[in-house]
Amino acid sequence: MTRDRPDVATHTQDGATVVISHRVRTGREADYERWLEEIIPACKSYPGHLGIQVIRPVPGATREYTHLIRFDSRDHLLAWMNSPEREQLIAKVQPLLAADDRYVVRSGLDFWFTPQGASIKVPTRWKQFLITWSVIYPLVLIVPEIIIWVSGQLDVIVHRYIVSLLATAAIVFLMIYVIMPRYTKLVSQWLYR
């Protein structure tokens, strides 16, 4: 079980993400889904909550649920993770789990640079900066141009604020789901040296 319970006096405004893994016992998936209907609203009610994503298992292949929970600060995230309310809900779900509640807390953008389940150190900030910048720079140049070109092909006039909204959404999506997981793996020897 991976736990990260730093001193509550630690303050950061970089945001924080927790990655939680639950392996559900065979046949208990429906009960687990009902439990999710209880814990998700509870989590959302805590100060600083920015979002939650539940990645469900692939039927017939896995029984593990992965939760990505984002807060605006590490302190707010830890307030939820160490809350009596969450502890009660975790105790309630334990009979449904094949393994204990596991989680890892990451601040800022560290979660992009830490392979899942890894116990290695997070790369230095300057390397994180260079890798992130090297991906964002070309995306900022290319994605808005693609949106403008597509809107022109569709003969739709798009206001610059709408272009910015669509471009930033596309860039964040590409960063999180497409580029960073592959890019950090590609440069991992240099990144983690």
XYZ file of C-alpha atoms in Angstrom:
193
model
C 0.000 0.000 0.000
C 1.422 3.378 -1.016
C 0.583 6.253 1.316
C 1.773 9.813 1.209
C 0.828 11.631 4.426
C 3.140 14.612 4.745
C 2.996 17.121 7.534
C -0.255 19.106 7.351
C 1.786 22.302 7.572
C 3.023 21.734 4.008
C 1.564 24.440 1.741
C 1.553 24.620 -2.026
C -0.628 26.353 -4.557
C 0.560 24.204 -7.483
C -2.462 21.937 -7.251
C -2.374 18.300 -6.297
C -3.576 15.034 -7.780
C -4.167 11.712 -6.095
C -4.213 8.464 -8.054
C -6.223 5.779 -6.239
C -6.380 2.107 -7.251
C -9.056 -0.316 -6.081
C -9.107 -3.956 -7.147
C -12.717 -5.083 -6.778
C -13.666 -8.648 -5.915
C -15.348 -10.620 -8.706
C -19.114 -10.206 -8.577
C -18.981 -7.127 -6.341
C -18.769 -4.540 -9.129
C -22.416 -3.422 -8.790
C -21.924 -2.856 -5.045
C -18.766 -0.889 -5.784
C -20.594 1.278 -8.332
C -23.226 2.076 -5.643
C -20.407 2.986 -3.251
C -18.992 5.338 -5.912
C -22.366 7.124 -5.983
C -21.814 7.845 -2.295
C -18.121 8.792 -2.188
C -17.920 10.968 -5.333
C -20.419 13.610 -4.110
C -18.700 13.580 -0.696
C -15.320 14.242 -2.342
C -16.758 17.001 -4.542
C -18.111 18.789 -1.469
C -14.622 19.445 -0.053
C -12.957 22.862 -0.522
C -10.645 23.149 -3.493
C -12.032 20.147 -5.397
C -11.333 20.555 -9.138
C -12.435 17.260 -10.613
C -12.561 13.494 -10.449
C -12.132 10.918 -13.170
C -12.992 7.255 -12.656
C -11.345 4.804 -15.022
C -13.386 1.627 -14.903
C -11.987 -1.866 -15.487
C -12.091 -3.541 -18.881
C -14.731 -6.317 -18.673
C -13.141 -9.741 -18.729
C -9.632 -8.293 -18.470
C -9.251 -6.317 -15.233
C -11.057 -5.685 -11.960
C -9.169 -2.530 -11.013
C -10.767 0.895 -10.800
C -8.462 3.916 -10.987
C -9.526 7.312 -9.651
C -7.778 10.582 -10.502
C -8.824 13.285 -8.047
C -7.601 16.847 -8.445
C -7.587 19.644 -5.854
C -6.320 23.210 -6.077
C -3.715 22.619 -3.358
C -1.983 19.765 -1.600
C -3.481 20.917 1.721
C -7.033 20.705 0.369
C -6.342 17.290 -1.145
C -4.908 15.976 2.099
C -7.861 17.420 4.034
C -10.104 15.145 1.947
C -7.769 12.126 1.980
C -7.319 12.260 5.781
C -10.919 13.194 6.579
C -13.025 11.066 8.921
C -15.717 10.997 6.213
C -13.369 9.374 3.688
C -12.025 6.966 6.309
C -15.597 5.811 7.063
C -16.327 5.341 3.365
C -13.073 3.412 2.848
C -13.952 1.162 5.797
C -17.356 0.586 4.194
C -15.843 -0.455 0.838
C -13.131 -2.763 2.260
C -15.261 -5.956 2.003
C -15.675 -5.288 -1.730
C -11.931 -4.982 -2.390
C -9.493 -7.765 -3.218
C -6.608 -5.564 -2.014
C -6.232 -2.590 0.310
C -6.964 1.032 -0.671
C -3.792 2.266 -2.477
C -3.001 5.822 -3.420
C -0.198 8.179 -4.388
C -0.372 11.970 -3.980
C 1.410 14.169 -6.519
C 1.719 17.952 -6.472
C 1.556 20.190 -9.506
C 2.459 18.406 -12.726
C 4.506 15.659 -11.043
C 1.925 13.030 -11.997
C 2.990 13.389 -15.667
C 6.535 12.474 -14.749
C 5.962 9.546 -12.414
C 5.276 6.161 -14.003
C 2.300 4.368 -12.480
C 3.341 2.299 -9.483
C 6.898 3.592 -9.616
C 8.922 4.203 -6.499
C 11.569 6.246 -8.291
C 12.164 9.905 -7.612
C 10.407 12.630 -9.537
C 12.679 14.333 -12.106
C 14.200 17.693 -11.285
C 11.994 20.724 -11.894
C 14.189 22.055 -14.715
C 13.806 18.795 -16.634
C 10.043 18.869 -16.065
C 10.040 22.462 -17.341
C 11.987 21.594 -20.512
C 9.879 18.546 -21.338
C 6.572 20.344 -20.731
C 7.670 23.440 -22.643
C 8.953 21.366 -25.574
C 5.477 19.872 -25.938
C 3.343 22.933 -25.222
C 5.247 25.304 -27.544
C 4.502 23.440 -30.798
C 0.942 22.699 -29.675
C 0.275 26.401 -28.982
C 1.516 27.205 -32.487
C -0.300 24.422 -34.334
C -3.623 23.720 -32.570
C -5.180 27.218 -32.927
C -4.224 27.253 -36.624
C -5.929 23.893 -37.132
C -9.085 25.147 -35.389
C -9.123 28.306 -37.536
C -8.551 26.250 -40.702
C -11.330 23.758 -39.824
C -13.776 26.559 -39.008
C -12.914 28.162 -42.380
C -13.556 24.867 -44.181
C -16.917 24.605 -42.432
C -17.624 28.253 -43.306
C -18.099 29.077 -39.615
C -16.902 32.326 -38.111
C -15.241 31.630 -34.782
C -14.464 34.403 -32.305
C -10.872 34.482 -31.013
C -12.056 33.662 -27.468
C -13.785 30.548 -28.779
C -10.612 29.599 -30.664
C -8.641 30.028 -27.415
C -11.191 27.972 -25.480
C -11.138 25.121 -28.017
C -7.356 25.280 -28.429
C -6.614 25.116 -24.699
C -9.082 22.243 -24.252
C -7.441 20.348 -27.123
C -3.929 21.059 -25.822
C -4.724 19.880 -22.285
C -6.416 16.750 -23.671
C -3.433 15.988 -25.921
C -0.962 16.644 -23.096
C -2.679 14.378 -20.563
C -3.975 11.533 -22.710
C -1.818 11.386 -25.817
C 1.573 13.080 -25.687
C 2.972 13.172 -22.126
C 2.541 9.462 -21.279
C 4.409 8.506 -24.470
C 6.915 11.369 -24.474
C 8.054 10.844 -20.879
C 8.522 7.139 -21.640
C 10.553 8.007 -24.751
C 12.939 10.330 -22.869
C 12.865 8.435 -19.571
C 16.585 7.572 -19.529
C 17.524 11.263 -19.620
C 14.565 12.412 -17.536
C 15.211 10.136 -14.541
C 19.035 10.287 -14.667
